[in-house]
Amino acid sequence: MKDGFENLSDYDFERLVADLLTAEWGVHVGSFPKGRDGGVDLRVLGPADGPLQLPAGAELVVQCKHRPAAIYRDIKSELSKEALKPIIDQVARYFVVTSARLTRNNKKSIVELFANRILEADVLGIDDLAALVRRHPEVQKATPKLWMSSGIVLMTLLHHIENLRSTYLRDELRRLRLTFVETGFVAKARELIEDLGICILAGPPGVGKTTTAHILLLQLMADGWEPITAIGDVRELEAQIAPGKRQVLFFDDFLGQNSLDAKLRVGGDAELVRLMRLVESDHTKIFIMTTRDYVLRQAQQSYERLASDIFDTTRITIKAESLTLHEKAHILYNQLYYSPLRFMASRAPSREYLAVAEHPKFNPRLTEAAIALLVRSAGLNRRAGRSSKLAGDQPQEGTELTLLDVPEQLLQALKRPEGLWDHVLRHQLTELQRDILLVRFSFGTTVIRVAELYEAVRKLYALDGRRCLAVDLDGATSVLDGDLLRLSGKDRSLATASGLNPGLSDAVEAFLLQYPEHIGSIARSAPYYEQVRLLAGLCGYDGRNQPPFGQQILPGLDDQLVRPTVLNPRRLDLEHDILGAVVRTLFDPGATAIGATLIPAKFPWYRRAAERLRCYLWICERTDAVPSKDIFERMVDEVLENIHRMPSEALLGFVRMLRPDIVEEWRPTRTRFEVGLLDYMSDPDDVNDWSILADIMDEVPVTDDFRSEMAFRFDRFAQAQLEELVSQLEDDPQGDEDATLDELKSVADQWNCSLDTNDAEELIEQQIERERAEAGSPEDPADSLWTHYKEHPRQSPGPQPGRLFDLL
């Protein structure tokens, strides 16, 4: 149990002790609103029956000392000071509770230290607390930071975490075990998951969407659910789904971190909605997604299917102003407690930190970023390990530190959040370090190889005839790694780089718009189309509902606020740079999509042919350039040549791209493509391909004879699929037949085909009844987390926010 207690802050420990003693004694153990010198952390006011037998008016107090890796000699001096406080003689009973390890002789020594004014039975060490946890498992369940680190649960979690395909997510889940705070949004999300199986966590940047999702993910993992994650494409989830197995699907920022970087590829909106409908009808699956509200609203304007009511009924909007003052204070406290800034932060009174928590612009991610930058500014080691006294308690001797007014610095960061990262970009980084961040931004949120990042930086420097050596790049990225850049893997040839965090990404975007010459330089040198496409979108040239250049929407705000027009004397040059870059990279392989099982590294350009052609045409229109017939003919030739390698959804997207009015000279080539496509798609052997074919025929003019022939072929296909489904249900049902039937019926509606599904539906209902009779309903397991949290809510809210920071 020791490892579990090490994951608790002082405040978390005090709350746990209150809950354990409440459960043990059968009375309410509350916090005491005095300062640190009162000698009291918790108290019980009489009368109290049960084991305490406390008369009316009598008082019992508890002093908590959280030292999980300590032994008696480490806390003896602290207890000596407590023994001098007069409160001991003013109360009926005085308890000392510590997470340090105490022997029987240690407890006797403590009683002597207190001049025999306390009882040996009233001194509890870590072994006593572990016994209380075993005796009251409901308290352990109500303290996620404890049960996530204990015994079998820990091994289960670590097994799941190690098998997660996202290195970044593994690191985040490990880090979360120390700092997270379970807010009211977690409970709301659990209820939504229990009712619908789907939860979309939406809100502005930095309010805790991803943290809330990670807490839910950890809770479900501890309850036996297998996590599967997507990084760049919804198909990654579909490829990992196992019928009948309890799985939780997780897609963070499923629309990208801003509207310039939408993750939904062509046809991805239909796939996403279909997957959500399947999860909604399958009690063995849970789907958790996060997105920014304004990105979702913009995407719903571009993707009709995203306007489905399922996105409204399953969405929870998280806003910082909806957090309680206690939750805000707890979040800030944990961030400071587990930072090297802790000793310096303890010098300020609690009321100054309350002013930070009460600030109208309070944002968990912003305060976390501000603390990281203060650590850097103060010359502290952010990677310091923890000893018996956690890192940050005292500075090492001989260390020269810059003493900071921590709460004042945090307030300044909240008052002018845009200046936090802006100051770093302009004044705290070398030119190479800043250029690395600018280039990384140009890739969007795609996880890329560090080697690709280095290649793009070298190309940028080569514009001016400069060399950029590997040793310089390694040194610069080592400085950026952690606070500014997320790298995984020590071997730079194999390492990957995740997208910039949203706060820094917004600051880089603003920097580029203010200094557009950097946009032109990166565009002229970019070796990857993804870079050019994002820069084109940044300037309003890619047709993704972007305002014109200089009128960009401010990310993260609900209101459609607009930046002042950017003065750009190089406007024509910039347009020429971007158009030339698009043409230069149009047929190049894409940047690596790490973790996308169905998208190989260096995926061929033609898999995103529709997106690339749309961007090219839009820029031509904005710059009055004449679209090249040769480019279009080459694109069609290569798509037809590789048509068997392309997903059906990508082909549908290409069709839709060509259907609106296009250049007159292009129409014969378009007809040639559509004839070749219909010939290739005329005999699908997959339900999804039949659905895609129906959508294609809604777009492309076809003869009545061809349409009738296709409808006849589908009817034969559907009847065969239905017979196979019934046979499967009769012989060896696998648990996913209901989803398969729903999909078949949906596609039959597209083809106006009537199917008799009564036999299959009756067999599916019988299968569900058998499963419920044999194993109970999986929707309401007797030992699920939901049951424990509902039956055993936290007994004590802990100290008042006004006293919380005294614990630092």
JSON list of C-alpha atoms in Angstrom, two decimals, residues 74-260:
[
{"chain": "A", "resi": 74, "resn": "ASP", "atom": "CA", "xyz": [12.54, 11.50, 9.86]},
{"chain": "A", "resi": 75, "resn": "ILE", "atom": "CA", "xyz": [9.44, 12.91, 11.57]},
{"chain": "A", "resi": 76, "resn": "LYS", "atom": "CA", "xyz": [10.61, 13.08, 15.19]},
{"chain": "A", "resi": 77, "resn": "SER", "atom": "CA", "xyz": [11.56, 16.77, 15.08]},
{"chain": "A", "resi": 78, "resn": "GLU", "atom": "CA", "xyz": [8.20, 17.71, 13.58]},
{"chain": "A", "resi": 79, "resn": "LEU", "atom": "CA", "xyz": [6.32, 15.74, 16.24]},
{"chain": "A", "resi": 80, "resn": "SER", "atom": "CA", "xyz": [8.40, 17.42, 18.96]},
{"chain": "A", "resi": 81, "resn": "LYS", "atom": "CA", "xyz": [7.05, 20.78, 17.80]},
{"chain": "A", "resi": 82, "resn": "GLU", "atom": "CA", "xyz": [3.48, 19.44, 17.76]},
{"chain": "A", "resi": 83, "resn": "ALA", "atom": "CA", "xyz": [3.92, 18.13, 21.31]},
{"chain": "A", "resi": 84, "resn": "LEU", "atom": "CA", "xyz": [4.46, 21.70, 22.57]},
{"chain": "A", "resi": 85, "resn": "LYS", "atom": "CA", "xyz": [1.10, 22.99, 21.32]},
{"chain": "A", "resi": 86, "resn": "PRO", "atom": "CA", "xyz": [-1.56, 23.68, 23.94]},
{"chain": "A", "resi": 87, "resn": "ILE", "atom": "CA", "xyz": [-4.36, 22.10, 21.94]},
{"chain": "A", "resi": 88, "resn": "ILE", "atom": "CA", "xyz": [-3.36, 18.66, 23.29]},
{"chain": "A", "resi": 89, "resn": "ASP", "atom": "CA", "xyz": [-4.50, 19.59, 26.81]},
{"chain": "A", "resi": 90, "resn": "GLN", "atom": "CA", "xyz": [-7.70, 21.24, 25.55]},
{"chain": "A", "resi": 91, "resn": "VAL", "atom": "CA", "xyz": [-9.33, 18.22, 23.87]},
{"chain": "A", "resi": 92, "resn": "ALA", "atom": "CA", "xyz": [-10.68, 14.85, 25.00]},
{"chain": "A", "resi": 93, "resn": "ARG", "atom": "CA", "xyz": [-8.50, 12.81, 22.59]},
{"chain": "A", "resi": 94, "resn": "TYR", "atom": "CA", "xyz": [-5.60, 13.67, 20.32]},
{"chain": "A", "resi": 95, "resn": "PHE", "atom": "CA", "xyz": [-4.63, 11.40, 17.39]},
{"chain": "A", "resi": 96, "resn": "VAL", "atom": "CA", "xyz": [-1.39, 11.42, 15.42]},
{"chain": "A", "resi": 97, "resn": "VAL", "atom": "CA", "xyz": [-1.79, 9.86, 11.95]},
{"chain": "A", "resi": 98, "resn": "THR", "atom": "CA", "xyz": [1.16, 9.55, 9.61]},
{"chain": "A", "resi": 99, "resn": "SER", "atom": "CA", "xyz": [2.04, 7.77, 6.39]},
{"chain": "A", "resi": 100, "resn": "ALA", "atom": "CA", "xyz": [5.53, 7.11, 7.81]},
{"chain": "A", "resi": 101, "resn": "ARG", "atom": "CA", "xyz": [6.36, 3.56, 8.88]},
{"chain": "A", "resi": 102, "resn": "LEU", "atom": "CA", "xyz": [6.16, 3.10, 12.68]},
{"chain": "A", "resi": 103, "resn": "THR", "atom": "CA", "xyz": [7.15, 0.14, 14.82]},
{"chain": "A", "resi": 104, "resn": "ARG", "atom": "CA", "xyz": [5.60, -0.65, 18.23]},
{"chain": "A", "resi": 105, "resn": "ASN", "atom": "CA", "xyz": [8.62, 0.96, 19.94]},
{"chain": "A", "resi": 106, "resn": "ASN", "atom": "CA", "xyz": [8.26, 4.02, 17.71]},
{"chain": "A", "resi": 107, "resn": "LYS", "atom": "CA", "xyz": [4.69, 4.50, 18.91]},
{"chain": "A", "resi": 108, "resn": "LYS", "atom": "CA", "xyz": [5.80, 4.22, 22.55]},
{"chain": "A", "resi": 109, "resn": "SER", "atom": "CA", "xyz": [8.49, 6.84, 21.88]},
{"chain": "A", "resi": 110, "resn": "ILE", "atom": "CA", "xyz": [5.88, 9.18, 20.38]},
{"chain": "A", "resi": 111, "resn": "VAL", "atom": "CA", "xyz": [3.66, 8.79, 23.45]},
{"chain": "A", "resi": 112, "resn": "GLU", "atom": "CA", "xyz": [6.67, 9.69, 25.64]},
{"chain": "A", "resi": 113, "resn": "LEU", "atom": "CA", "xyz": [7.43, 12.62, 23.34]},
{"chain": "A", "resi": 114, "resn": "PHE", "atom": "CA", "xyz": [3.92, 13.92, 24.12]},
{"chain": "A", "resi": 115, "resn": "ALA", "atom": "CA", "xyz": [4.54, 13.41, 27.85]},
{"chain": "A", "resi": 116, "resn": "ASN", "atom": "CA", "xyz": [2.00, 10.54, 28.01]},
{"chain": "A", "resi": 117, "resn": "ARG", "atom": "CA", "xyz": [-0.84, 12.94, 27.17]},
{"chain": "A", "resi": 118, "resn": "ILE", "atom": "CA", "xyz": [-1.93, 10.74, 24.23]},
{"chain": "A", "resi": 119, "resn": "LEU", "atom": "CA", "xyz": [-2.63, 7.02, 23.95]},
{"chain": "A", "resi": 120, "resn": "GLU", "atom": "CA", "xyz": [-0.51, 4.54, 22.03]},
{"chain": "A", "resi": 121, "resn": "ALA", "atom": "CA", "xyz": [-3.68, 3.32, 20.30]},
{"chain": "A", "resi": 122, "resn": "ASP", "atom": "CA", "xyz": [-4.19, 6.88, 19.02]},
{"chain": "A", "resi": 123, "resn": "VAL", "atom": "CA", "xyz": [-0.91, 6.84, 17.04]},
{"chain": "A", "resi": 124, "resn": "LEU", "atom": "CA", "xyz": [-1.43, 5.41, 13.54]},
{"chain": "A", "resi": 125, "resn": "GLY", "atom": "CA", "xyz": [1.28, 4.67, 11.00]},
{"chain": "A", "resi": 126, "resn": "ILE", "atom": "CA", "xyz": [1.16, 3.49, 7.41]},
{"chain": "A", "resi": 127, "resn": "ASP", "atom": "CA", "xyz": [0.54, -0.15, 8.38]},
{"chain": "A", "resi": 128, "resn": "ASP", "atom": "CA", "xyz": [-2.48, 0.89, 10.46]},
{"chain": "A", "resi": 129, "resn": "LEU", "atom": "CA", "xyz": [-3.81, 2.94, 7.54]},
{"chain": "A", "resi": 130, "resn": "ALA", "atom": "CA", "xyz": [-3.30, 0.01, 5.18]},
{"chain": "A", "resi": 131, "resn": "ALA", "atom": "CA", "xyz": [-5.35, -2.17, 7.55]},
{"chain": "A", "resi": 132, "resn": "LEU", "atom": "CA", "xyz": [-8.12, 0.45, 7.58]},
{"chain": "A", "resi": 133, "resn": "VAL", "atom": "CA", "xyz": [-8.11, 0.51, 3.78]},
{"chain": "A", "resi": 134, "resn": "ARG", "atom": "CA", "xyz": [-8.48, -3.28, 3.69]},
{"chain": "A", "resi": 135, "resn": "ARG", "atom": "CA", "xyz": [-11.30, -3.04, 6.20]},
{"chain": "A", "resi": 136, "resn": "HIS", "atom": "CA", "xyz": [-13.09, -0.32, 4.21]},
{"chain": "A", "resi": 137, "resn": "PRO", "atom": "CA", "xyz": [-12.60, -1.07, 0.49]},
{"chain": "A", "resi": 138, "resn": "GLU", "atom": "CA", "xyz": [-15.38, 1.38, -0.35]},
{"chain": "A", "resi": 139, "resn": "VAL", "atom": "CA", "xyz": [-13.09, 4.21, 0.78]},
{"chain": "A", "resi": 140, "resn": "GLN", "atom": "CA", "xyz": [-10.31, 2.88, -1.41]},
{"chain": "A", "resi": 141, "resn": "LYS", "atom": "CA", "xyz": [-12.73, 2.88, -4.37]},
{"chain": "A", "resi": 142, "resn": "ALA", "atom": "CA", "xyz": [-13.65, 6.48, -3.58]},
{"chain": "A", "resi": 143, "resn": "THR", "atom": "CA", "xyz": [-9.94, 7.46, -3.61]},
{"chain": "A", "resi": 144, "resn": "PRO", "atom": "CA", "xyz": [-8.84, 6.74, -7.20]},
{"chain": "A", "resi": 145, "resn": "LYS", "atom": "CA", "xyz": [-5.23, 7.84, -6.62]},
{"chain": "A", "resi": 146, "resn": "LEU", "atom": "CA", "xyz": [-4.96, 5.08, -4.02]},
{"chain": "A", "resi": 147, "resn": "TRP", "atom": "CA", "xyz": [-6.69, 2.17, -5.73]},
{"chain": "A", "resi": 148, "resn": "MET", "atom": "CA", "xyz": [-5.05, 2.93, -9.07]},
{"chain": "A", "resi": 149, "resn": "SER", "atom": "CA", "xyz": [-1.69, 2.21, -7.41]},
{"chain": "A", "resi": 150, "resn": "SER", "atom": "CA", "xyz": [-2.51, -0.86, -5.38]},
{"chain": "A", "resi": 151, "resn": "GLY", "atom": "CA", "xyz": [-1.87, -4.56, -5.92]},
{"chain": "A", "resi": 152, "resn": "ILE", "atom": "CA", "xyz": [-3.65, -6.23, -8.80]},
{"chain": "A", "resi": 153, "resn": "VAL", "atom": "CA", "xyz": [-5.23, -2.98, -9.93]},
{"chain": "A", "resi": 154, "resn": "LEU", "atom": "CA", "xyz": [-1.79, -1.44, -10.44]},
{"chain": "A", "resi": 155, "resn": "MET", "atom": "CA", "xyz": [-0.55, -4.43, -12.42]},
{"chain": "A", "resi": 156, "resn": "THR", "atom": "CA", "xyz": [-3.70, -4.38, -14.54]},
{"chain": "A", "resi": 157, "resn": "LEU", "atom": "CA", "xyz": [-3.34, -0.68, -15.23]},
{"chain": "A", "resi": 158, "resn": "LEU", "atom": "CA", "xyz": [0.34, -0.94, -16.08]},
{"chain": "A", "resi": 159, "resn": "HIS", "atom": "CA", "xyz": [-0.36, -3.85, -18.40]},
{"chain": "A", "resi": 160, "resn": "HIS", "atom": "CA", "xyz": [-3.00, -1.82, -20.23]},
{"chain": "A", "resi": 161, "resn": "ILE", "atom": "CA", "xyz": [-0.84, 1.30, -20.27]},
{"chain": "A", "resi": 162, "resn": "GLU", "atom": "CA", "xyz": [2.18, -0.53, -21.67]},
{"chain": "A", "resi": 163, "resn": "ASN", "atom": "CA", "xyz": [0.02, -1.92, -24.46]},
{"chain": "A", "resi": 164, "resn": "LEU", "atom": "CA", "xyz": [-1.39, 1.46, -25.44]},
{"chain": "A", "resi": 165, "resn": "ARG", "atom": "CA", "xyz": [-0.05, 2.41, -28.86]},
{"chain": "A", "resi": 166, "resn": "SER", "atom": "CA", "xyz": [0.43, 6.08, -28.03]},
{"chain": "A", "resi": 167, "resn": "THR", "atom": "CA", "xyz": [3.67, 6.74, -26.12]},
{"chain": "A", "resi": 168, "resn": "TYR", "atom": "CA", "xyz": [2.38, 10.22, -25.33]},
{"chain": "A", "resi": 169, "resn": "LEU", "atom": "CA", "xyz": [-0.79, 8.80, -23.76]},
{"chain": "A", "resi": 170, "resn": "ARG", "atom": "CA", "xyz": [1.19, 6.31, -21.68]},
{"chain": "A", "resi": 171, "resn": "ASP", "atom": "CA", "xyz": [3.28, 9.14, -20.29]},
{"chain": "A", "resi": 172, "resn": "GLU", "atom": "CA", "xyz": [0.23, 11.26, -19.57]},
{"chain": "A", "resi": 173, "resn": "LEU", "atom": "CA", "xyz": [-1.57, 8.47, -17.71]},
{"chain": "A", "resi": 174, "resn": "ARG", "atom": "CA", "xyz": [1.50, 7.85, -15.54]},
{"chain": "A", "resi": 175, "resn": "ARG", "atom": "CA", "xyz": [1.83, 11.56, -14.77]},
{"chain": "A", "resi": 176, "resn": "LEU", "atom": "CA", "xyz": [-1.87, 11.87, -14.04]},
{"chain": "A", "resi": 177, "resn": "ARG", "atom": "CA", "xyz": [-1.70, 9.45, -11.12]},
{"chain": "A", "resi": 178, "resn": "LEU", "atom": "CA", "xyz": [0.01, 12.19, -9.08]},
{"chain": "A", "resi": 179, "resn": "THR", "atom": "CA", "xyz": [-1.72, 15.42, -9.99]},
{"chain": "A", "resi": 180, "resn": "PHE", "atom": "CA", "xyz": [-5.29, 14.77, -11.06]},
{"chain": "A", "resi": 181, "resn": "VAL", "atom": "CA", "xyz": [-8.34, 16.13, -9.25]},
{"chain": "A", "resi": 182, "resn": "GLU", "atom": "CA", "xyz": [-11.68, 14.43, -9.73]},
{"chain": "A", "resi": 183, "resn": "THR", "atom": "CA", "xyz": [-14.05, 17.27, -10.54]},
{"chain": "A", "resi": 184, "resn": "GLY", "atom": "CA", "xyz": [-17.82, 17.16, -10.87]},
{"chain": "A", "resi": 185, "resn": "PHE", "atom": "CA", "xyz": [-17.44, 16.76, -14.63]},
{"chain": "A", "resi": 186, "resn": "VAL", "atom": "CA", "xyz": [-16.10, 13.24, -14.08]},
{"chain": "A", "resi": 187, "resn": "ALA", "atom": "CA", "xyz": [-19.32, 12.20, -12.34]},
{"chain": "A", "resi": 188, "resn": "LYS", "atom": "CA", "xyz": [-21.44, 13.76, -15.12]},
{"chain": "A", "resi": 189, "resn": "ALA", "atom": "CA", "xyz": [-19.41, 11.94, -17.76]},
{"chain": "A", "resi": 190, "resn": "ARG", "atom": "CA", "xyz": [-19.81, 8.63, -15.91]},
{"chain": "A", "resi": 191, "resn": "GLU", "atom": "CA", "xyz": [-23.58, 9.05, -15.89]},
{"chain": "A", "resi": 192, "resn": "LEU", "atom": "CA", "xyz": [-23.60, 9.81, -19.61]},
{"chain": "A", "resi": 193, "resn": "ILE", "atom": "CA", "xyz": [-21.45, 6.76, -20.33]},
{"chain": "A", "resi": 194, "resn": "GLU", "atom": "CA", "xyz": [-23.72, 4.59, -18.22]},
{"chain": "A", "resi": 195, "resn": "ASP", "atom": "CA", "xyz": [-26.80, 5.79, -20.11]},
{"chain": "A", "resi": 196, "resn": "LEU", "atom": "CA", "xyz": [-25.54, 6.01, -23.70]},
{"chain": "A", "resi": 197, "resn": "GLY", "atom": "CA", "xyz": [-22.06, 4.48, -23.78]},
{"chain": "A", "resi": 198, "resn": "ILE", "atom": "CA", "xyz": [-20.70, 7.60, -25.49]},
{"chain": "A", "resi": 199, "resn": "CYS", "atom": "CA", "xyz": [-19.26, 10.81, -24.09]},
{"chain": "A", "resi": 200, "resn": "ILE", "atom": "CA", "xyz": [-17.93, 13.82, -26.01]},
{"chain": "A", "resi": 201, "resn": "LEU", "atom": "CA", "xyz": [-16.00, 16.19, -23.75]},
{"chain": "A", "resi": 202, "resn": "ALA", "atom": "CA", "xyz": [-16.01, 19.64, -25.35]},
{"chain": "A", "resi": 203, "resn": "GLY", "atom": "CA", "xyz": [-14.76, 23.02, -24.25]},
{"chain": "A", "resi": 204, "resn": "PRO", "atom": "CA", "xyz": [-12.07, 25.65, -24.75]},
{"chain": "A", "resi": 205, "resn": "PRO", "atom": "CA", "xyz": [-8.36, 24.81, -24.46]},
{"chain": "A", "resi": 206, "resn": "GLY", "atom": "CA", "xyz": [-6.88, 24.02, -21.07]},
{"chain": "A", "resi": 207, "resn": "VAL", "atom": "CA", "xyz": [-10.04, 23.49, -19.01]},
{"chain": "A", "resi": 208, "resn": "GLY", "atom": "CA", "xyz": [-9.44, 19.79, -18.38]},
{"chain": "A", "resi": 209, "resn": "LYS", "atom": "CA", "xyz": [-11.16, 17.91, -21.22]},
{"chain": "A", "resi": 210, "resn": "THR", "atom": "CA", "xyz": [-8.29, 15.52, -21.81]},
{"chain": "A", "resi": 211, "resn": "THR", "atom": "CA", "xyz": [-7.56, 15.17, -18.08]},
{"chain": "A", "resi": 212, "resn": "THR", "atom": "CA", "xyz": [-11.22, 14.26, -17.45]},
{"chain": "A", "resi": 213, "resn": "ALA", "atom": "CA", "xyz": [-11.06, 11.73, -20.28]},
{"chain": "A", "resi": 214, "resn": "HIS", "atom": "CA", "xyz": [-7.86, 10.23, -18.85]},
{"chain": "A", "resi": 215, "resn": "ILE", "atom": "CA", "xyz": [-9.47, 9.86, -15.40]},
{"chain": "A", "resi": 216, "resn": "LEU", "atom": "CA", "xyz": [-12.43, 8.09, -17.00]},
{"chain": "A", "resi": 217, "resn": "LEU", "atom": "CA", "xyz": [-10.05, 5.89, -18.97]},
{"chain": "A", "resi": 218, "resn": "LEU", "atom": "CA", "xyz": [-8.11, 4.90, -15.84]},
{"chain": "A", "resi": 219, "resn": "GLN", "atom": "CA", "xyz": [-11.30, 4.16, -13.91]},
{"chain": "A", "resi": 220, "resn": "LEU", "atom": "CA", "xyz": [-12.64, 1.96, -16.69]},
{"chain": "A", "resi": 221, "resn": "MET", "atom": "CA", "xyz": [-9.29, 0.20, -17.08]},
{"chain": "A", "resi": 222, "resn": "ALA", "atom": "CA", "xyz": [-9.26, -0.59, -13.37]},
{"chain": "A", "resi": 223, "resn": "ASP", "atom": "CA", "xyz": [-12.77, -2.01, -13.75]},
{"chain": "A", "resi": 224, "resn": "GLY", "atom": "CA", "xyz": [-11.66, -4.45, -16.45]},
{"chain": "A", "resi": 225, "resn": "TRP", "atom": "CA", "xyz": [-12.23, -2.49, -19.66]},
{"chain": "A", "resi": 226, "resn": "GLU", "atom": "CA", "xyz": [-9.60, -2.74, -22.38]},
{"chain": "A", "resi": 227, "resn": "PRO", "atom": "CA", "xyz": [-8.51, 0.65, -23.78]},
{"chain": "A", "resi": 228, "resn": "ILE", "atom": "CA", "xyz": [-8.02, 1.19, -27.50]},
{"chain": "A", "resi": 229, "resn": "THR", "atom": "CA", "xyz": [-6.93, 4.54, -28.82]},
{"chain": "A", "resi": 230, "resn": "ALA", "atom": "CA", "xyz": [-6.85, 6.50, -32.06]},
{"chain": "A", "resi": 231, "resn": "ILE", "atom": "CA", "xyz": [-4.22, 9.09, -32.88]},
{"chain": "A", "resi": 232, "resn": "GLY", "atom": "CA", "xyz": [-5.07, 10.32, -36.35]},
{"chain": "A", "resi": 233, "resn": "ASP", "atom": "CA", "xyz": [-7.96, 8.37, -37.86]},
{"chain": "A", "resi": 234, "resn": "VAL", "atom": "CA", "xyz": [-11.20, 6.73, -36.74]},
{"chain": "A", "resi": 235, "resn": "ARG", "atom": "CA", "xyz": [-10.20, 3.61, -38.71]},
{"chain": "A", "resi": 236, "resn": "GLU", "atom": "CA", "xyz": [-7.55, 2.95, -36.06]},
{"chain": "A", "resi": 237, "resn": "LEU", "atom": "CA", "xyz": [-10.38, 2.21, -33.61]},
{"chain": "A", "resi": 238, "resn": "GLU", "atom": "CA", "xyz": [-12.32, 0.05, -36.04]},
{"chain": "A", "resi": 239, "resn": "ALA", "atom": "CA", "xyz": [-9.22, -2.06, -36.69]},
{"chain": "A", "resi": 240, "resn": "GLN", "atom": "CA", "xyz": [-8.85, -2.88, -32.96]},
{"chain": "A", "resi": 241, "resn": "ILE", "atom": "CA", "xyz": [-12.48, -3.64, -32.06]},
{"chain": "A", "resi": 242, "resn": "ALA", "atom": "CA", "xyz": [-13.06, -7.19, -30.79]},
{"chain": "A", "resi": 243, "resn": "PRO", "atom": "CA", "xyz": [-16.71, -8.37, -30.81]},
{"chain": "A", "resi": 244, "resn": "GLY", "atom": "CA", "xyz": [-18.13, -9.21, -27.40]},
{"chain": "A", "resi": 245, "resn": "LYS", "atom": "CA", "xyz": [-15.09, -7.85, -25.51]},
{"chain": "A", "resi": 246, "resn": "ARG", "atom": "CA", "xyz": [-15.46, -4.95, -23.08]},
{"chain": "A", "resi": 247, "resn": "GLN", "atom": "CA", "xyz": [-13.48, -2.14, -24.73]},
{"chain": "A", "resi": 248, "resn": "VAL", "atom": "CA", "xyz": [-13.32, 1.60, -24.23]},
{"chain": "A", "resi": 249, "resn": "LEU", "atom": "CA", "xyz": [-12.52, 3.56, -27.39]},
{"chain": "A", "resi": 250, "resn": "PHE", "atom": "CA", "xyz": [-10.63, 6.83, -26.90]},
{"chain": "A", "resi": 251, "resn": "PHE", "atom": "CA", "xyz": [-10.07, 9.54, -29.52]},
{"chain": "A", "resi": 252, "resn": "ASP", "atom": "CA", "xyz": [-8.47, 12.71, -28.15]},
{"chain": "A", "resi": 253, "resn": "ASP", "atom": "CA", "xyz": [-9.02, 15.91, -30.17]},
{"chain": "A", "resi": 254, "resn": "PHE", "atom": "CA", "xyz": [-10.87, 13.89, -32.79]},
{"chain": "A", "resi": 255, "resn": "LEU", "atom": "CA", "xyz": [-11.33, 17.00, -34.94]},
{"chain": "A", "resi": 256, "resn": "GLY", "atom": "CA", "xyz": [-7.83, 18.37, -34.42]},
{"chain": "A", "resi": 257, "resn": "GLN", "atom": "CA", "xyz": [-6.66, 21.16, -32.14]},
{"chain": "A", "resi": 258, "resn": "ASN", "atom": "CA", "xyz": [-7.85, 23.87, -34.48]},
{"chain": "A", "resi": 259, "resn": "SER", "atom": "CA", "xyz": [-9.98, 24.22, -37.56]},
{"chain": "A", "resi": 260, "resn": "LEU", "atom": "CA", "xyz": [-6.88, 24.32, -39.75]}
]
